[in-house]
PDB file of C-alpha atoms in Angstrom:
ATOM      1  CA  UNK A1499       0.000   0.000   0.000  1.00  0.00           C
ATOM      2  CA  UNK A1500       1.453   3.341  -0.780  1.00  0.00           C
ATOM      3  CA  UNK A1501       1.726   5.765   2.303  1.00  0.00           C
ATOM      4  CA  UNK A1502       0.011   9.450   1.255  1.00  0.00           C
ATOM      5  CA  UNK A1503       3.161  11.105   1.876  1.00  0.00           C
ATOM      6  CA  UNK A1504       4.825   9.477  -1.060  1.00  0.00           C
ATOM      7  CA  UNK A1505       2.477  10.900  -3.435  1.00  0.00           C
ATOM      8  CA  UNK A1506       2.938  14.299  -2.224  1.00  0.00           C
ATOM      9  CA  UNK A1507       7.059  14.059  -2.232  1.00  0.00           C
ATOM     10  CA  UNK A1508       6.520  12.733  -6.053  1.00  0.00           C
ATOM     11  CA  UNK A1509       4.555  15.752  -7.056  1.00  0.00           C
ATOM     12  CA  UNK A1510       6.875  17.562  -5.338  1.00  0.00           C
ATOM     13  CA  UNK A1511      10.123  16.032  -6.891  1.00  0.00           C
ATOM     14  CA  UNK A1512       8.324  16.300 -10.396  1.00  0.00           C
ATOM     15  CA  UNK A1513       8.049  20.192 -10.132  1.00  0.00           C
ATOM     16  CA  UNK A1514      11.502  20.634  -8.656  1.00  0.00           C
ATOM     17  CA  UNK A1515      12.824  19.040 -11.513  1.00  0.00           C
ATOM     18  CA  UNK A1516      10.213  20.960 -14.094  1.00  0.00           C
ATOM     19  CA  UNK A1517      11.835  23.926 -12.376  1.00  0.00           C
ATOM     20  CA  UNK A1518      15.450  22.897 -13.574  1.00  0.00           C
ATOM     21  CA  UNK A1519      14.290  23.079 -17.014  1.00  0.00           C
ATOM     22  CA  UNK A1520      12.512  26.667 -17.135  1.00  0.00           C
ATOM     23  CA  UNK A1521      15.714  28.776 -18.530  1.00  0.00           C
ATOM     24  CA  UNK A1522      14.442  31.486 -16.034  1.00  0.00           C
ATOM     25  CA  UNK A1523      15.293  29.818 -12.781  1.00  0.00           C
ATOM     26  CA  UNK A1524      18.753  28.760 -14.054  1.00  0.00           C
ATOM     27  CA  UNK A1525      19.755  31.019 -11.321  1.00  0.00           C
ATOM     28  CA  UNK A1526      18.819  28.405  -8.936  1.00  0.00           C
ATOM     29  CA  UNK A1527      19.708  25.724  -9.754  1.00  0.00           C
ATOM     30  CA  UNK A1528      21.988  24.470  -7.074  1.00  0.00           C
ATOM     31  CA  UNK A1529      18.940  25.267  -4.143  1.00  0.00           C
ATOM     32  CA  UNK A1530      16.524  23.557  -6.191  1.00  0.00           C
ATOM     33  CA  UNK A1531      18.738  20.219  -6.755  1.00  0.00           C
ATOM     34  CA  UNK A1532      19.329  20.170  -2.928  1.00  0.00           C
ATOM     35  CA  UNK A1533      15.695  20.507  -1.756  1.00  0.00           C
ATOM     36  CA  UNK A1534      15.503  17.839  -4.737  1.00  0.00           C
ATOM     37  CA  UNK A1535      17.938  15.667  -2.932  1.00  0.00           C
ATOM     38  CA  UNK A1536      17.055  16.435   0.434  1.00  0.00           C
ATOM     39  CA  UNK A1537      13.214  15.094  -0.526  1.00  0.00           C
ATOM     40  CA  UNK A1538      14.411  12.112  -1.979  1.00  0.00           C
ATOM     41  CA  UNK A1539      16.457  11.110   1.723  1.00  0.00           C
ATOM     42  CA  UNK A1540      13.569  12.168   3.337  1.00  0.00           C
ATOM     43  CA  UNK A1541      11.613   9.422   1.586  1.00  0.00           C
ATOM     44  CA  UNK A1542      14.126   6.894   2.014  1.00  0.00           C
ATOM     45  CA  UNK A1543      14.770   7.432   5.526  1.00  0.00           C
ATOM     46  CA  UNK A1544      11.142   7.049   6.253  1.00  0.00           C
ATOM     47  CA  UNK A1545      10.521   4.274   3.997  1.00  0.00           C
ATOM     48  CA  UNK A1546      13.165   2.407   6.490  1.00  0.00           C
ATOM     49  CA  UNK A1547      11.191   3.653   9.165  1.00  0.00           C
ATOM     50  CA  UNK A1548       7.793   2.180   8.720  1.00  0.00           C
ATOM     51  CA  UNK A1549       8.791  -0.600   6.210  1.00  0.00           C
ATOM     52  CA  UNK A1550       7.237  -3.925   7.901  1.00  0.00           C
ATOM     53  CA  UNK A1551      10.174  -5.800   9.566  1.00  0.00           C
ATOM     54  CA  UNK A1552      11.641  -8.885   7.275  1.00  0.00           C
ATOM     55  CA  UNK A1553      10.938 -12.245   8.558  1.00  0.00           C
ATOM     56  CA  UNK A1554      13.161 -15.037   7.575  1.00  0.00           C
ATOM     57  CA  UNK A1555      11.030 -17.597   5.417  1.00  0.00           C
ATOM     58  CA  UNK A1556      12.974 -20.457   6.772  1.00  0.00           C
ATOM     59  CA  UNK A1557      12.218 -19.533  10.538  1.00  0.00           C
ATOM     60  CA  UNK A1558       8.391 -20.324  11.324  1.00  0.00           C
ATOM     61  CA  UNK A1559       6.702 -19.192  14.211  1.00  0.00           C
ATOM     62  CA  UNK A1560       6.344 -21.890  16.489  1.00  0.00           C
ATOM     63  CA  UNK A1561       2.504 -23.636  16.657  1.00  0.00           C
ATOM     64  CA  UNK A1562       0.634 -23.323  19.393  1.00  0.00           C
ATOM     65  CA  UNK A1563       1.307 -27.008  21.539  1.00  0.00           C
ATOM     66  CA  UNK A1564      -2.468 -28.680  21.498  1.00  0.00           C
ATOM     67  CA  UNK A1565      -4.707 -28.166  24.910  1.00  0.00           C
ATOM     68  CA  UNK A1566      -4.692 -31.515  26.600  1.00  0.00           C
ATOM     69  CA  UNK A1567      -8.354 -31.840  28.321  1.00  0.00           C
ATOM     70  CA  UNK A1568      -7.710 -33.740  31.408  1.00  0.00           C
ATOM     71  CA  UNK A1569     -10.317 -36.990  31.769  1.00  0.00           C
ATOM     72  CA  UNK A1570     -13.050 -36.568  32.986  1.00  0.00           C
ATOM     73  CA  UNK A1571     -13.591 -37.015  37.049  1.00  0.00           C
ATOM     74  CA  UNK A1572     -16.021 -39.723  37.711  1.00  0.00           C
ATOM     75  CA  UNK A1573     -16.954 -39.214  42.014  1.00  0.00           C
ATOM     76  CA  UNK A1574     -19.053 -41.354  44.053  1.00  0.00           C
ATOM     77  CA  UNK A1575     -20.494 -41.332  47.541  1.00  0.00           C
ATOM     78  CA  UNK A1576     -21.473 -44.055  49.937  1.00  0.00           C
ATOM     79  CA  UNK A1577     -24.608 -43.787  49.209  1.00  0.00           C
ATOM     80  CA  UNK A1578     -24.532 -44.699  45.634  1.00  0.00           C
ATOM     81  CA  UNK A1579     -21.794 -47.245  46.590  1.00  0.00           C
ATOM     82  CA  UNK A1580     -23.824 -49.480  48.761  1.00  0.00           C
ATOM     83  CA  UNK A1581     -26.971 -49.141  46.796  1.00  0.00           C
ATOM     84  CA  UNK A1582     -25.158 -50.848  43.959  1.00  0.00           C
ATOM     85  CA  UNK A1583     -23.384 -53.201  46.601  1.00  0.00           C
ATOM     86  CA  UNK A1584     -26.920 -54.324  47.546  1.00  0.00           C
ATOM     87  CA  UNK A1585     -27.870 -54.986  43.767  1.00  0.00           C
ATOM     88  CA  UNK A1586     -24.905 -57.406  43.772  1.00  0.00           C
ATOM     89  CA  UNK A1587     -26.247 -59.219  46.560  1.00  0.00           C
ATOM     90  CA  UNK A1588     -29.557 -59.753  44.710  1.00  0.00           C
ATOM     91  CA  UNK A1589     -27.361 -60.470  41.734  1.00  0.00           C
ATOM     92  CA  UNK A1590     -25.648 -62.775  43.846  1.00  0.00           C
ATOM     93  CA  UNK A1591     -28.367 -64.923  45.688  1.00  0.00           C
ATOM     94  CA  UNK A1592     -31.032 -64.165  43.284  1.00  0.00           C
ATOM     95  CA  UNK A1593     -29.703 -63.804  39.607  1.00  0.00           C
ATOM     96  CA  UNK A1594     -32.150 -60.374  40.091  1.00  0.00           C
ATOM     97  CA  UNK A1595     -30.281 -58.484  37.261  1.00  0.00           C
ATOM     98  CA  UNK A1596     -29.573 -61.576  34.547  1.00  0.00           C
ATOM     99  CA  UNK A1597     -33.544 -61.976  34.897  1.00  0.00           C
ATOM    100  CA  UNK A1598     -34.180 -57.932  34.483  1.00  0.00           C
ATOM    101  CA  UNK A1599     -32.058 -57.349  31.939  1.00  0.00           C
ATOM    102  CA  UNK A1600     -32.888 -60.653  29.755  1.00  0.00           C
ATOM    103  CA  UNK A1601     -35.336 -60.150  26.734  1.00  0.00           C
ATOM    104  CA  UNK A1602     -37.714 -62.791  27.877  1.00  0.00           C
ATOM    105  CA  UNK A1603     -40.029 -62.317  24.879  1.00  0.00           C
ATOM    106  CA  UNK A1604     -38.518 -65.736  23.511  1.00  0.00           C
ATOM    107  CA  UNK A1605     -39.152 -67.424  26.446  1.00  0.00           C
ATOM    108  CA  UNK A1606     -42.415 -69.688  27.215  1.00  0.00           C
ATOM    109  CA  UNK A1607     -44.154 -69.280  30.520  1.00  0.00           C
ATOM    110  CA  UNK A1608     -42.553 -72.264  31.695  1.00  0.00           C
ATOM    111  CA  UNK A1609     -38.903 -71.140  31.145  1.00  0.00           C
ATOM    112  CA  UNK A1610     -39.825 -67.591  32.430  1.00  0.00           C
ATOM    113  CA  UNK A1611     -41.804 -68.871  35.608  1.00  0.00           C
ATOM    114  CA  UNK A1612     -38.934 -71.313  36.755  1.00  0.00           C
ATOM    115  CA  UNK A1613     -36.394 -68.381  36.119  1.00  0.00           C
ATOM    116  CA  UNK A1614     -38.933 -66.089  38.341  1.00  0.00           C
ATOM    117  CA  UNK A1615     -39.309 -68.939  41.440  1.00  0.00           C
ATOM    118  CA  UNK A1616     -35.060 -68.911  41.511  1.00  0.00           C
ATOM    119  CA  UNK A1617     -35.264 -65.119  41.510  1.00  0.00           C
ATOM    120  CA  UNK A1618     -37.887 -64.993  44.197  1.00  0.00           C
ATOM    121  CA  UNK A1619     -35.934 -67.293  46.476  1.00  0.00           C
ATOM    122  CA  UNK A1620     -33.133 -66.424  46.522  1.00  0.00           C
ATOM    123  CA  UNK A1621     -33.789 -62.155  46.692  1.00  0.00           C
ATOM    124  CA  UNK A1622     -36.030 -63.354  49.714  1.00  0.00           C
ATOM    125  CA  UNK A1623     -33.069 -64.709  51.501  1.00  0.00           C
ATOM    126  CA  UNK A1624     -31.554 -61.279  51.031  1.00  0.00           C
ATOM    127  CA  UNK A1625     -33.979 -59.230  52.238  1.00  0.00           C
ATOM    128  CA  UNK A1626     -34.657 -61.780  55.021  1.00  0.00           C
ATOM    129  CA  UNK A1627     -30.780 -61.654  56.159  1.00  0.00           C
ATOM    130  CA  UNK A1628     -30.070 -57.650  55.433  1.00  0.00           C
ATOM    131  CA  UNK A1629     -33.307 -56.505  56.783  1.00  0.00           C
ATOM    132  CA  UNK A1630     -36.292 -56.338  58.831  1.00  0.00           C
ATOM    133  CA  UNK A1631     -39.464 -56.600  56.940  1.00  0.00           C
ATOM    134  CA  UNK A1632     -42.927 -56.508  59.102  1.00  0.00           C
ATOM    135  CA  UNK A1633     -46.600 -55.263  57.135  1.00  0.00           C
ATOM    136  CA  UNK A1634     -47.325 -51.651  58.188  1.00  0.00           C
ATOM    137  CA  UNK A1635     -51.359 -53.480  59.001  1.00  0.00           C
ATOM    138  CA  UNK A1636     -51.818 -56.558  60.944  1.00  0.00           C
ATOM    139  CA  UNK A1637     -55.171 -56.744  59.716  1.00  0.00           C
ATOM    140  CA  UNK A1638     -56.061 -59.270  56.851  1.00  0.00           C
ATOM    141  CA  UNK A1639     -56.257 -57.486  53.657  1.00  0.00           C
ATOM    142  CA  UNK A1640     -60.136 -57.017  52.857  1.00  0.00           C
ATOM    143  CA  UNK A1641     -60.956 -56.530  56.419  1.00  0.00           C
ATOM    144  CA  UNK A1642     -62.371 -53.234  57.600  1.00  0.00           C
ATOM    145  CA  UNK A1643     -59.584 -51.304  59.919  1.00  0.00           C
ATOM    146  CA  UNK A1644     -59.504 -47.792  61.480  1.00  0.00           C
ATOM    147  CA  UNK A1645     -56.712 -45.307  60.388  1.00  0.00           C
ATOM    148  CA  UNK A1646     -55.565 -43.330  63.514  1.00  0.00           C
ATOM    149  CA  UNK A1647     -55.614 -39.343  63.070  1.00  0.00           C
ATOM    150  CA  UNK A1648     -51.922 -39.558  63.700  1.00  0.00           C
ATOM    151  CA  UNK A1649     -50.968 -42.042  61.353  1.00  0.00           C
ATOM    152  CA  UNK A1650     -47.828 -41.472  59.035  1.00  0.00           C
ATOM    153  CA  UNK A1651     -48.484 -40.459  55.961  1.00  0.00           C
ATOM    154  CA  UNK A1652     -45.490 -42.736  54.439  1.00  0.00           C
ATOM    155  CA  UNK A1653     -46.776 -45.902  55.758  1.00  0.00           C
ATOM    156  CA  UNK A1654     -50.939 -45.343  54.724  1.00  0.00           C
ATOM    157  CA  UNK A1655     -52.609 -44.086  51.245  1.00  0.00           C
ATOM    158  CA  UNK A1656     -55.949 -43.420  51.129  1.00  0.00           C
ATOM    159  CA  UNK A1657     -57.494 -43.854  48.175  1.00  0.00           C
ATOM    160  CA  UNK A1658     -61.454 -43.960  47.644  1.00  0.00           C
ATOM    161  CA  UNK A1659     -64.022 -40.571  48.179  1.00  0.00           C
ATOM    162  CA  UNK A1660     -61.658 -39.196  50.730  1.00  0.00           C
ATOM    163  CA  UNK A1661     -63.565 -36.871  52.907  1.00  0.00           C
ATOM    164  CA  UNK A1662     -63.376 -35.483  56.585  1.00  0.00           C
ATOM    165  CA  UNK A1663     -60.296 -35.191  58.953  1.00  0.00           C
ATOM    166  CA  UNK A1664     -59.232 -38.212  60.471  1.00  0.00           C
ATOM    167  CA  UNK A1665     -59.525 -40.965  61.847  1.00  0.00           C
ATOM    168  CA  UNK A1666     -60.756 -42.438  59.015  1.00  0.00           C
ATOM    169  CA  UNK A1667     -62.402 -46.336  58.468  1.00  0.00           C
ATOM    170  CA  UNK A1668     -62.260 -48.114  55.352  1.00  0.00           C
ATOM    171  CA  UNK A1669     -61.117 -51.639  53.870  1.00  0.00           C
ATOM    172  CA  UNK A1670     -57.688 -52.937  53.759  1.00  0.00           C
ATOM    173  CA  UNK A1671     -56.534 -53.149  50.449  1.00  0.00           C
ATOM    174  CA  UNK A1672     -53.055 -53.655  50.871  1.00  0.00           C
ATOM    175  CA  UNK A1673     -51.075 -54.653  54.354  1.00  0.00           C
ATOM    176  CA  UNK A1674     -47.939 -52.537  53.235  1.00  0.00           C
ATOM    177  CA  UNK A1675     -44.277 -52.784  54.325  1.00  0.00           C
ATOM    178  CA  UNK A1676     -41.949 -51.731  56.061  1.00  0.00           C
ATOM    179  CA  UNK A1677     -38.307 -52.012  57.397  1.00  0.00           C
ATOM    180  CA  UNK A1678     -37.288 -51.855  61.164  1.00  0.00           C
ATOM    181  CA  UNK A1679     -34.005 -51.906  60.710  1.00  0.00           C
ATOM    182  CA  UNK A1680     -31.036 -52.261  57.813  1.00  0.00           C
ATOM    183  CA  UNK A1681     -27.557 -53.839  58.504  1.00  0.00           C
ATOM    184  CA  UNK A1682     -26.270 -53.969  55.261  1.00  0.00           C
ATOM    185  CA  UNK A1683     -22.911 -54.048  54.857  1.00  0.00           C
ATOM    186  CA  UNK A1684     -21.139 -50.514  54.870  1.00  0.00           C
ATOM    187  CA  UNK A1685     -19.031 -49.312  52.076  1.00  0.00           C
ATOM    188  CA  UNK A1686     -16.325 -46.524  51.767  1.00  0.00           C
ATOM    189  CA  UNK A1687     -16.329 -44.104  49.026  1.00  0.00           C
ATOM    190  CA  UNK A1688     -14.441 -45.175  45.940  1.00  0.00           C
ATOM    191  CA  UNK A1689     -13.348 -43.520  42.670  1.00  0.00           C
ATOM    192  CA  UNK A1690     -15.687 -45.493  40.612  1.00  0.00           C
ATOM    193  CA  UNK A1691     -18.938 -47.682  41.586  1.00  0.00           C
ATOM    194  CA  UNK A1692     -17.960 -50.954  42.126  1.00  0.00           C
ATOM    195  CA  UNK A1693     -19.156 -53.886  39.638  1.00  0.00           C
ATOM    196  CA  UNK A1694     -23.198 -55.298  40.564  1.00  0.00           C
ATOM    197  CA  UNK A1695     -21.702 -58.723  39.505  1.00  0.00           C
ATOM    198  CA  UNK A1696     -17.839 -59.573  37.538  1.00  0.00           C
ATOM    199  CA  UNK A1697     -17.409 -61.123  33.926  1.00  0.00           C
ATOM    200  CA  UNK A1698     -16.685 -64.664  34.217  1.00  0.00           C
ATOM    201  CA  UNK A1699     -14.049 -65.724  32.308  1.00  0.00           C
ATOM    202  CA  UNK A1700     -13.445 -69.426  32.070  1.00  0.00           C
ATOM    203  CA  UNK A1701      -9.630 -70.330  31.045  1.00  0.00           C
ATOM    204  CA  UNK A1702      -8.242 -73.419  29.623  1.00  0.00           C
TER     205      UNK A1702
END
């Protein structure tokens, strides 16, 4: 691109040197060829000046190294821990998560009803070692029973015409559950949650 100055020195230079050839100013001569001269440093002192700065063509910048994104930070708590350690104790007694996770569309009712009675045993032994079950009603299901005005509201639904504070009187659909106590086994926090049940390999 060239700089505006330039334009103006070469207009400039052009009627200094007109000037040299008008028989008139012959008296001048010497002033006019130094302002000539003195024009034509000025432009190549500048052009020094603000010229862009060589680069070598065999020197390239060095790239930019690559961001390295560190892995991502996979964090559990006990919670989640020993939720999945109970799984594998279902898994383990009961087969619970090769029966959930099988498409038993191809099975018969037979094949799917035997699989079901080893699931049901052996989860029962689970839940019969690891915890406390008792029905949240004594009563018989179908019986009529009263519902105390403090009951818990986690251990009774009404459902029905609901109407009225309580206590309320109606039939038993359902006994309910519930747990008085837990003892499963207690797991510390890990990196990653552990495995419900390993990949058996058989060798040789």
């Amino acid at each position: 691109m060239i700089k505006p100055y330039l334009s103006v020195v070469a207009v400039l230079l052009i009627v200094l040197n007109a000037l040299l050839l008008i028989p008139a100013t012959s008296a001048y001569t010497v002033p006019i060829a130094l302002l000539g001269l003195l024009l034509a440093l000025s432009v190549l002192i500048l052009s020094f000046r603000a010229g862009p700065k060589a680069t070598s063509p065999s020197i390239a910048a060095p790239a930019p190294a690559p961001a390295t994104l560190p892995p991502p930070v996979t964090t559990t708590n006990q919670a989640e821990t020993e939720i999945v350690a109970f799984f594998a104790l279902l898994q383990d007694k009961g087969r619970l998560m090769d029966f959930l996770m099988e498409d038993l569309t191809a099975f018969d009712d037979a094949r799917v009803g035997a699989a079901a009675r080893v699931v049901h045993q052996g989860c029962g032994e689970v839940l019969k070692e690891y915890f406390k079950i008792t029905p949240v009603s004594e009563a018989e299901e179908g019986s009529q029973v009263v519902v105390p005005a403090d009951y818990a509201a986690d251990q009774y639904r009404m459902i029905g015409k609901l109407g009225g504070n309580p206590p309320f009187t109606g039939k038993l659909v359902h006994k309910g559950w519930k747990t008085e106590y837990v003892k499963l086994p207690r797991s510390n926090k890990t990196d990653r949650l552990p495995a419900i049940a390993p990949a058996e390999v058989e060798i040789g």
